[in-house]
Amino acid sequence: MVHNFLYGSLSWGILWMALLLGSCKDSVEEPGFDDAYARVPQSVVMQLNVALSAPTRDVPDCEKVKELRVILLDEKTKNVELNELMDVENYSVPEDSRFLYEYKKEGIMTTVGKKILYALANSEELIQDIVTLPGAEMITELDSLKLTDGTGNFPFSKHGKVPIASRKEHITLSVDNGMEDFVTRATHVYLTKVTVELAYVPVKFSLSYENGDNAVPMEVLEWKIDQLAKASYLVPRMNDSEWDKLVNLAGTTDAQEWVRNYEVPAESEFHSYSYVYEKPIAIKYDDGQPKADENTYYLHETKFLGNVKEGKAQENNVQEYYLTLKIRKTEEGADQNPVSVSAKLPNLESLVRGTHVVIKARVRQWPEPGDNSLDVRVTTW
């Protein structure tokens, strides 16, 4: 949904794009001018202002904006009016602002009317064959583009850049809701401000481990989440209220209202996503603090309802996810056969895009047969 004001940041960072649009009405019918002036299409001069909200430190390189494409199409004719990469190297750092970077492009010519707008960052490898298509085909392909490939902890077609995308925004450029700026012979110029928000496409997982058993040193061999999607859309699919809810949750820990009504590819299969450590993570009782997994995992936006019993929770799209750890003893002479412990992830009722799930897993004690001694804490949003 297009808003009138810039707003906030998503869980680990969300981007905001501010578009200041001026409109210019050519050949307005005025006393003394020929009727032909009134038949000239009304034109708009657009100033594009892009604002990036992100943490001021420790931002992984793959989460930084490396490229940013803006596409503007006429909704009726499907003509492409703007299809350009922004200059992300040329930015300003505003004072007394919640935004860390601002980008600007001036003098973009378009016309009044209903428009379709996409803003896509770090996505060029994904859309390079789409952005050269005619307008109608481009819209169809962008709306249906699914991310399916990838290996390891980054299941997207190209490694190294986290994709970021706006919704397919429908905007109206009209002189009626603009402010008249100046008047020349048969020309009125207006200014209109429009804001479009962008969100990181994947969900992000960070993990750390703690040993609560003072008698058994151990190591973590593998972690697993049930169940995650194998594919996700590049351009998000959710209605205005859910998108606004996602925006309003940005940068907070208030998860009283979860974003649940969003679409994932209907044909997407679900699977247990697992990661086996090449070098197991050793955890001891006297470590003093949890041992952090140095990896960061960017996984598909997911909406899995299969872990929830039928009833009110399922009707309301409440989701449940489970963490399983494979662990083994490390003390000399101990049984080296690994065992698995699992637990439901608390405070996690949705895996909508842009969510950063921070998991702290504590093995209370070495589990006896049939026992499950795993405690998990989740910080999200």
mmCIF file of C-alpha atoms in Angstrom, residues 56-364:
data_model
loop_
_atom_site.group_PDB
_atom_site.id
_atom_site.type_symbol
_atom_site.label_atom_id
_atom_site.label_comp_id
_atom_site.label_asym_id
_atom_site.label_seq_id
_atom_site.Cartn_x
_atom_site.Cartn_y
_atom_site.Cartn_z
ATOM 1 C CA THR A 56 24.287 1.414 11.800
ATOM 2 C CA ARG A 57 26.783 -1.330 12.600
ATOM 3 C CA ASP A 58 27.477 -4.987 11.928
ATOM 4 C CA VAL A 59 25.397 -5.123 8.759
ATOM 5 C CA PRO A 60 26.399 -8.255 6.798
ATOM 6 C CA ASP A 61 27.691 -7.391 3.377
ATOM 7 C CA CYS A 62 25.031 -9.504 1.673
ATOM 8 C CA GLU A 63 22.269 -7.402 3.307
ATOM 9 C CA LYS A 64 23.583 -4.109 1.959
ATOM 10 C CA VAL A 65 22.009 -2.609 -1.142
ATOM 11 C CA LYS A 66 24.236 -3.380 -4.093
ATOM 12 C CA GLU A 67 21.673 -2.516 -6.783
ATOM 13 C CA LEU A 68 18.203 -1.005 -6.865
ATOM 14 C CA ARG A 69 15.825 -1.055 -9.821
ATOM 15 C CA VAL A 70 12.601 0.944 -10.072
ATOM 16 C CA ILE A 71 9.954 0.038 -12.650
ATOM 17 C CA LEU A 72 6.954 2.267 -13.377
ATOM 18 C CA LEU A 73 4.211 1.220 -15.795
ATOM 19 C CA ASP A 74 0.926 2.719 -16.902
ATOM 20 C CA GLU A 75 -1.829 0.510 -15.516
ATOM 21 C CA LYS A 76 -4.136 0.943 -18.527
ATOM 22 C CA THR A 77 -1.739 0.787 -21.467
ATOM 23 C CA LYS A 78 0.960 -1.289 -19.736
ATOM 24 C CA ASN A 79 3.545 1.037 -21.250
ATOM 25 C CA VAL A 80 6.853 1.039 -19.391
ATOM 26 C CA GLU A 81 7.488 4.617 -18.260
ATOM 27 C CA LEU A 82 10.544 4.000 -16.079
ATOM 28 C CA ASN A 83 12.868 1.009 -15.874
ATOM 29 C CA GLU A 84 16.199 2.046 -14.424
ATOM 30 C CA LEU A 85 18.848 1.144 -11.887
ATOM 31 C CA MET A 86 19.451 3.765 -9.217
ATOM 32 C CA ASP A 87 22.962 4.954 -8.467
ATOM 33 C CA VAL A 88 23.440 3.331 -5.062
ATOM 34 C CA GLU A 89 26.988 4.661 -4.727
ATOM 35 C CA ASN A 90 25.775 8.248 -4.763
ATOM 36 C CA TYR A 91 23.927 8.778 -1.495
ATOM 37 C CA SER A 92 23.657 11.267 1.325
ATOM 38 C CA VAL A 93 23.580 10.684 5.079
ATOM 39 C CA PRO A 94 20.791 12.895 6.428
ATOM 40 C CA GLU A 95 21.026 14.505 9.835
ATOM 41 C CA ASP A 96 18.360 13.902 12.481
ATOM 42 C CA SER A 97 16.778 11.170 10.412
ATOM 43 C CA ARG A 98 15.837 7.549 11.067
ATOM 44 C CA PHE A 99 17.234 6.726 7.635
ATOM 45 C CA LEU A 100 20.872 5.866 7.205
ATOM 46 C CA TYR A 101 21.133 6.550 3.473
ATOM 47 C CA GLU A 102 19.133 8.574 0.971
ATOM 48 C CA TYR A 103 19.284 8.352 -2.812
ATOM 49 C CA LYS A 104 17.734 10.793 -5.255
ATOM 50 C CA LYS A 105 16.886 10.912 -8.949
ATOM 51 C CA GLU A 106 15.291 13.974 -10.497
ATOM 52 C CA GLY A 107 13.632 14.916 -13.779
ATOM 53 C CA ILE A 108 11.788 11.650 -14.485
ATOM 54 C CA MET A 109 9.019 12.284 -17.005
ATOM 55 C CA THR A 110 5.725 10.383 -16.798
ATOM 56 C CA THR A 111 2.004 11.167 -17.057
ATOM 57 C CA VAL A 112 -0.925 11.450 -14.684
ATOM 58 C CA GLY A 113 -3.131 8.408 -14.193
ATOM 59 C CA LYS A 114 -3.055 5.011 -12.523
ATOM 60 C CA LYS A 115 0.367 3.403 -12.346
ATOM 61 C CA ILE A 116 2.016 0.155 -11.274
ATOM 62 C CA LEU A 117 5.258 0.463 -9.379
ATOM 63 C CA TYR A 118 7.906 -2.107 -8.431
ATOM 64 C CA ALA A 119 11.096 -1.457 -6.475
ATOM 65 C CA LEU A 120 13.564 -4.370 -6.432
ATOM 66 C CA ALA A 121 16.969 -4.407 -4.774
ATOM 67 C CA ASN A 122 19.732 -7.011 -5.037
ATOM 68 C CA SER A 123 17.649 -8.890 -7.597
ATOM 69 C CA GLU A 124 19.268 -8.259 -10.977
ATOM 70 C CA GLU A 125 20.356 -11.870 -11.538
ATOM 71 C CA LEU A 126 16.800 -12.955 -10.789
ATOM 72 C CA ILE A 127 15.034 -10.503 -13.102
ATOM 73 C CA GLN A 128 17.558 -9.829 -15.872
ATOM 74 C CA ASP A 129 15.500 -11.702 -18.492
ATOM 75 C CA ILE A 130 12.208 -10.192 -17.287
ATOM 76 C CA VAL A 131 13.001 -6.471 -17.274
ATOM 77 C CA THR A 132 13.563 -6.492 -21.044
ATOM 78 C CA LEU A 133 10.042 -7.772 -21.792
ATOM 79 C CA PRO A 134 7.100 -5.623 -22.944
ATOM 80 C CA GLY A 135 5.068 -4.147 -20.105
ATOM 81 C CA ALA A 136 2.211 -6.660 -19.869
ATOM 82 C CA GLU A 137 4.568 -9.639 -19.999
ATOM 83 C CA MET A 138 6.916 -8.004 -17.510
ATOM 84 C CA ILE A 139 4.086 -7.584 -14.991
ATOM 85 C CA THR A 140 3.013 -11.211 -15.368
ATOM 86 C CA GLU A 141 6.540 -12.542 -14.952
ATOM 87 C CA LEU A 142 7.433 -10.326 -11.989
ATOM 88 C CA ASP A 143 4.227 -11.215 -10.151
ATOM 89 C CA SER A 144 4.793 -14.950 -10.611
ATOM 90 C CA LEU A 145 8.579 -15.094 -10.157
ATOM 91 C CA LYS A 146 9.531 -17.765 -7.630
ATOM 92 C CA LEU A 147 12.879 -18.324 -5.947
ATOM 93 C CA THR A 148 13.633 -22.029 -5.857
ATOM 94 C CA ASP A 149 17.348 -22.725 -6.254
ATOM 95 C CA GLY A 150 20.329 -22.574 -3.954
ATOM 96 C CA THR A 151 22.290 -24.656 -1.510
ATOM 97 C CA GLY A 152 23.631 -24.426 2.011
ATOM 98 C CA ASN A 153 22.385 -21.524 4.069
ATOM 99 C CA PHE A 154 21.297 -19.316 1.154
ATOM 100 C CA PRO A 155 18.587 -21.068 -0.884
ATOM 101 C CA PHE A 156 18.321 -18.571 -3.713
ATOM 102 C CA SER A 157 19.537 -18.732 -7.272
ATOM 103 C CA LYS A 158 22.571 -16.522 -6.643
ATOM 104 C CA HIS A 159 24.652 -16.228 -3.507
ATOM 105 C CA GLY A 160 26.024 -13.066 -1.983
ATOM 106 C CA LYS A 161 23.049 -10.666 -2.058
ATOM 107 C CA VAL A 162 19.832 -10.785 -0.051
ATOM 108 C CA PRO A 163 16.914 -9.884 -2.348
ATOM 109 C CA ILE A 164 14.683 -6.992 -1.267
ATOM 110 C CA ALA A 165 11.337 -6.157 -2.847
ATOM 111 C CA SER A 166 8.304 -3.930 -2.636
ATOM 112 C CA ARG A 167 4.812 -5.142 -3.251
ATOM 113 C CA LYS A 168 3.233 -4.559 -6.631
ATOM 114 C CA GLU A 169 2.025 -1.077 -5.777
ATOM 115 C CA HIS A 170 -0.900 0.626 -7.463
ATOM 116 C CA ILE A 171 -0.606 4.394 -7.320
ATOM 117 C CA THR A 172 -2.538 7.283 -8.818
ATOM 118 C CA LEU A 173 -0.728 10.386 -10.012
ATOM 119 C CA SER A 174 -3.239 13.212 -10.051
ATOM 120 C CA VAL A 175 -3.042 16.976 -10.049
ATOM 121 C CA ASP A 176 -6.105 16.985 -7.816
ATOM 122 C CA ASN A 177 -4.172 15.795 -4.775
ATOM 123 C CA GLY A 178 -1.039 17.769 -5.532
ATOM 124 C CA MET A 179 0.086 21.230 -4.586
ATOM 125 C CA GLU A 180 0.450 23.829 -7.276
ATOM 126 C CA ASP A 181 4.056 24.908 -7.407
ATOM 127 C CA PHE A 182 4.182 27.449 -10.208
ATOM 128 C CA VAL A 183 2.311 28.478 -13.315
ATOM 129 C CA THR A 184 3.726 29.277 -16.738
ATOM 130 C CA ARG A 185 1.963 29.898 -20.029
ATOM 131 C CA ALA A 186 -0.637 27.119 -20.310
ATOM 132 C CA THR A 187 1.313 24.951 -17.842
ATOM 133 C CA HIS A 188 0.557 24.135 -14.213
ATOM 134 C CA VAL A 189 3.145 22.199 -12.197
ATOM 135 C CA TYR A 190 2.149 20.212 -9.087
ATOM 136 C CA LEU A 191 4.057 18.215 -6.464
ATOM 137 C CA THR A 192 2.853 14.959 -4.929
ATOM 138 C CA LYS A 193 4.661 12.788 -2.377
ATOM 139 C CA VAL A 194 4.301 8.998 -2.508
ATOM 140 C CA THR A 195 6.026 6.416 -0.297
ATOM 141 C CA VAL A 196 6.583 2.753 -1.073
ATOM 142 C CA GLU A 197 8.128 0.274 1.353
ATOM 143 C CA LEU A 198 10.422 -2.640 0.678
ATOM 144 C CA ALA A 199 11.114 -5.741 2.774
ATOM 145 C CA TYR A 200 13.850 -8.335 2.760
ATOM 146 C CA VAL A 201 12.547 -11.339 0.830
ATOM 147 C CA PRO A 202 13.847 -14.236 2.998
ATOM 148 C CA VAL A 203 13.522 -15.002 6.675
ATOM 149 C CA LYS A 204 16.730 -14.933 8.667
ATOM 150 C CA PHE A 205 17.856 -17.430 11.324
ATOM 151 C CA SER A 206 20.615 -16.975 13.912
ATOM 152 C CA LEU A 207 21.411 -19.710 16.453
ATOM 153 C CA SER A 208 23.397 -20.183 19.637
ATOM 154 C CA TYR A 209 23.762 -23.165 21.983
ATOM 155 C CA GLU A 210 24.210 -23.713 25.714
ATOM 156 C CA ASN A 211 25.030 -26.804 27.805
ATOM 157 C CA GLY A 212 23.116 -27.043 31.090
ATOM 158 C CA ASP A 213 24.610 -30.401 32.163
ATOM 159 C CA ASN A 214 27.735 -29.929 34.276
ATOM 160 C CA ALA A 215 28.604 -33.624 33.963
ATOM 161 C CA VAL A 216 28.493 -34.069 30.189
ATOM 162 C CA PRO A 217 30.497 -32.030 27.673
ATOM 163 C CA MET A 218 28.893 -32.331 24.263
ATOM 164 C CA GLU A 219 28.843 -30.966 20.734
ATOM 165 C CA VAL A 220 26.134 -29.993 18.267
ATOM 166 C CA LEU A 221 26.396 -31.879 14.986
ATOM 167 C CA GLU A 222 23.306 -30.651 13.144
ATOM 168 C CA TRP A 223 20.218 -28.486 13.482
ATOM 169 C CA LYS A 224 16.876 -28.878 11.733
ATOM 170 C CA ILE A 225 13.649 -26.872 11.365
ATOM 171 C CA ASP A 226 10.274 -28.456 10.531
ATOM 172 C CA GLN A 227 8.768 -27.531 8.063
ATOM 173 C CA LEU A 228 10.023 -24.882 5.651
ATOM 174 C CA ALA A 229 9.028 -24.023 2.092
ATOM 175 C CA LYS A 230 11.205 -24.959 -0.859
ATOM 176 C CA ALA A 231 10.176 -21.858 -2.822
ATOM 177 C CA SER A 232 8.958 -18.305 -2.264
ATOM 178 C CA TYR A 233 7.849 -15.311 -4.320
ATOM 179 C CA LEU A 234 10.161 -12.411 -5.044
ATOM 180 C CA VAL A 235 7.300 -9.881 -4.976
ATOM 181 C CA PRO A 236 5.229 -10.291 -1.783
ATOM 182 C CA ARG A 237 1.573 -11.234 -1.874
ATOM 183 C CA MET A 238 -0.536 -9.830 0.945
ATOM 184 C CA ASN A 239 -3.355 -7.339 1.305
ATOM 185 C CA ASP A 240 -3.042 -3.739 2.475
ATOM 186 C CA SER A 241 -3.830 -4.415 6.134
ATOM 187 C CA GLU A 242 -1.313 -7.248 6.448
ATOM 188 C CA TRP A 243 1.391 -5.263 4.668
ATOM 189 C CA ASP A 244 0.725 -2.289 6.939
ATOM 190 C CA LYS A 245 0.893 -4.603 9.946
ATOM 191 C CA LEU A 246 4.250 -5.870 8.754
ATOM 192 C CA VAL A 247 5.425 -2.286 8.357
ATOM 193 C CA ASN A 248 4.163 -1.253 11.787
ATOM 194 C CA LEU A 249 5.911 -4.191 13.461
ATOM 195 C CA ALA A 250 9.195 -3.056 11.966
ATOM 196 C CA GLY A 251 11.988 -2.718 14.444
ATOM 197 C CA THR A 252 9.880 -3.763 17.450
ATOM 198 C CA THR A 253 9.508 -6.873 19.603
ATOM 199 C CA ASP A 254 5.721 -6.586 19.792
ATOM 200 C CA ALA A 255 4.327 -9.746 18.262
ATOM 201 C CA GLN A 256 0.783 -9.441 19.599
ATOM 202 C CA GLU A 257 -0.506 -9.152 16.063
ATOM 203 C CA TRP A 258 1.220 -11.616 13.794
ATOM 204 C CA VAL A 259 1.260 -11.259 10.027
ATOM 205 C CA ARG A 260 -0.448 -14.471 8.934
ATOM 206 C CA ASN A 261 -2.466 -13.708 5.800
ATOM 207 C CA TYR A 262 0.103 -13.830 3.035
ATOM 208 C CA GLU A 263 0.566 -16.128 0.071
ATOM 209 C CA VAL A 264 3.331 -18.586 -0.689
ATOM 210 C CA PRO A 265 3.516 -20.603 -3.924
ATOM 211 C CA ALA A 266 0.642 -23.085 -3.864
ATOM 212 C CA GLU A 267 2.746 -25.801 -5.442
ATOM 213 C CA SER A 268 5.688 -25.297 -3.090
ATOM 214 C CA GLU A 269 6.686 -28.406 -1.219
ATOM 215 C CA PHE A 270 7.697 -28.302 2.415
ATOM 216 C CA HIS A 271 10.689 -30.037 3.896
ATOM 217 C CA SER A 272 12.769 -30.340 7.029
ATOM 218 C CA TYR A 273 15.538 -27.866 6.475
ATOM 219 C CA SER A 274 18.722 -29.121 8.112
ATOM 220 C CA TYR A 275 22.306 -27.979 8.328
ATOM 221 C CA VAL A 276 25.174 -30.329 9.221
ATOM 222 C CA TYR A 277 28.216 -28.627 10.711
ATOM 223 C CA GLU A 278 31.490 -29.394 9.005
ATOM 224 C CA LYS A 279 33.085 -28.704 12.372
ATOM 225 C CA PRO A 280 30.692 -29.539 15.248
ATOM 226 C CA ILE A 281 30.092 -26.810 17.824
ATOM 227 C CA ALA A 282 31.422 -27.899 21.231
ATOM 228 C CA ILE A 283 29.438 -26.714 24.273
ATOM 229 C CA LYS A 284 30.496 -27.085 27.906
ATOM 230 C CA TYR A 285 28.708 -26.286 31.120
ATOM 231 C CA ASP A 286 31.247 -23.665 32.136
ATOM 232 C CA ASP A 287 31.395 -21.819 28.815
ATOM 233 C CA GLY A 288 29.933 -18.773 30.536
ATOM 234 C CA GLN A 289 27.743 -17.759 27.614
ATOM 235 C CA PRO A 290 25.986 -19.486 24.718
ATOM 236 C CA LYS A 291 28.170 -20.613 21.828
ATOM 237 C CA ALA A 292 27.078 -18.774 18.699
ATOM 238 C CA ASP A 293 26.775 -20.393 15.303
ATOM 239 C CA GLU A 294 28.841 -18.054 13.144
ATOM 240 C CA ASN A 295 26.668 -18.754 10.110
ATOM 241 C CA THR A 296 23.582 -16.735 9.212
ATOM 242 C CA TYR A 297 20.797 -18.582 7.432
ATOM 243 C CA TYR A 298 18.525 -16.924 4.858
ATOM 244 C CA LEU A 299 15.579 -19.225 4.166
ATOM 245 C CA HIS A 300 12.335 -19.070 2.246
ATOM 246 C CA GLU A 301 9.292 -17.201 3.485
ATOM 247 C CA THR A 302 7.038 -19.977 4.749
ATOM 248 C CA LYS A 303 3.427 -20.525 5.770
ATOM 249 C CA PHE A 304 3.171 -24.066 7.116
ATOM 250 C CA LEU A 305 -0.005 -25.065 8.959
ATOM 251 C CA GLY A 306 0.599 -28.813 9.140
ATOM 252 C CA ASN A 307 1.945 -28.771 12.706
ATOM 253 C CA VAL A 308 -1.241 -27.144 14.055
ATOM 254 C CA LYS A 309 -4.278 -29.178 15.043
ATOM 255 C CA GLU A 310 -7.479 -28.467 13.146
ATOM 256 C CA GLY A 311 -9.637 -25.854 14.768
ATOM 257 C CA LYS A 312 -9.438 -22.194 15.626
ATOM 258 C CA ALA A 313 -5.636 -21.984 15.433
ATOM 259 C CA GLN A 314 -5.581 -23.427 11.928
ATOM 260 C CA GLU A 315 -8.494 -21.259 10.840
ATOM 261 C CA ASN A 316 -6.527 -18.187 11.971
ATOM 262 C CA ASN A 317 -3.372 -19.304 10.106
ATOM 263 C CA VAL A 318 -1.407 -19.785 13.327
ATOM 264 C CA GLN A 319 1.840 -21.562 12.544
ATOM 265 C CA GLU A 320 4.123 -23.821 14.604
ATOM 266 C CA TYR A 321 7.748 -24.695 13.959
ATOM 267 C CA TYR A 322 10.066 -27.176 15.686
ATOM 268 C CA LEU A 323 13.817 -27.181 16.220
ATOM 269 C CA THR A 324 15.743 -30.459 16.416
ATOM 270 C CA LEU A 325 19.394 -30.740 17.431
ATOM 271 C CA LYS A 326 21.622 -33.744 16.887
ATOM 272 C CA ILE A 327 24.189 -33.900 19.692
ATOM 273 C CA ARG A 328 26.834 -36.309 21.020
ATOM 274 C CA LYS A 329 29.108 -36.613 24.040
ATOM 275 C CA THR A 330 32.710 -35.520 23.680
ATOM 276 C CA GLU A 331 34.307 -36.881 26.856
ATOM 277 C CA GLU A 332 36.896 -39.603 26.323
ATOM 278 C CA GLY A 333 35.450 -43.115 26.412
ATOM 279 C CA ALA A 334 31.835 -41.942 26.206
ATOM 280 C CA ASP A 335 29.266 -43.432 23.865
ATOM 281 C CA GLN A 336 29.789 -41.554 20.577
ATOM 282 C CA ASN A 337 26.367 -42.360 19.141
ATOM 283 C CA PRO A 338 24.475 -39.092 18.507
ATOM 284 C CA VAL A 339 21.017 -38.452 19.912
ATOM 285 C CA SER A 340 18.351 -35.962 18.868
ATOM 286 C CA VAL A 341 16.444 -33.498 21.033
ATOM 287 C CA SER A 342 13.659 -31.237 19.816
ATOM 288 C CA ALA A 343 11.287 -28.550 20.984
ATOM 289 C CA LYS A 344 8.610 -26.233 19.633
ATOM 290 C CA LEU A 345 9.895 -22.762 18.890
ATOM 291 C CA PRO A 346 7.980 -20.399 21.187
ATOM 292 C CA ASN A 347 6.891 -16.893 20.213
ATOM 293 C CA LEU A 348 6.962 -17.797 16.537
ATOM 294 C CA GLU A 349 3.548 -17.909 14.875
ATOM 295 C CA SER A 350 4.586 -16.757 11.413
ATOM 296 C CA LEU A 351 7.546 -16.944 9.060
ATOM 297 C CA VAL A 352 6.599 -14.011 6.871
ATOM 298 C CA ARG A 353 9.429 -12.366 4.924
ATOM 299 C CA GLY A 354 11.744 -10.024 6.761
ATOM 300 C CA THR A 355 11.466 -11.901 10.053
ATOM 301 C CA HIS A 356 14.705 -12.439 11.964
ATOM 302 C CA VAL A 357 14.430 -15.485 14.217
ATOM 303 C CA VAL A 358 17.091 -15.510 16.930
ATOM 304 C CA ILE A 359 17.212 -18.949 18.589
ATOM 305 C CA LYS A 360 18.950 -19.718 21.876
ATOM 306 C CA ALA A 361 18.874 -23.473 22.464
ATOM 307 C CA ARG A 362 19.859 -24.949 25.843
ATOM 308 C CA VAL A 363 20.324 -28.678 26.483
ATOM 309 C CA ARG A 364 19.242 -28.949 30.129
#
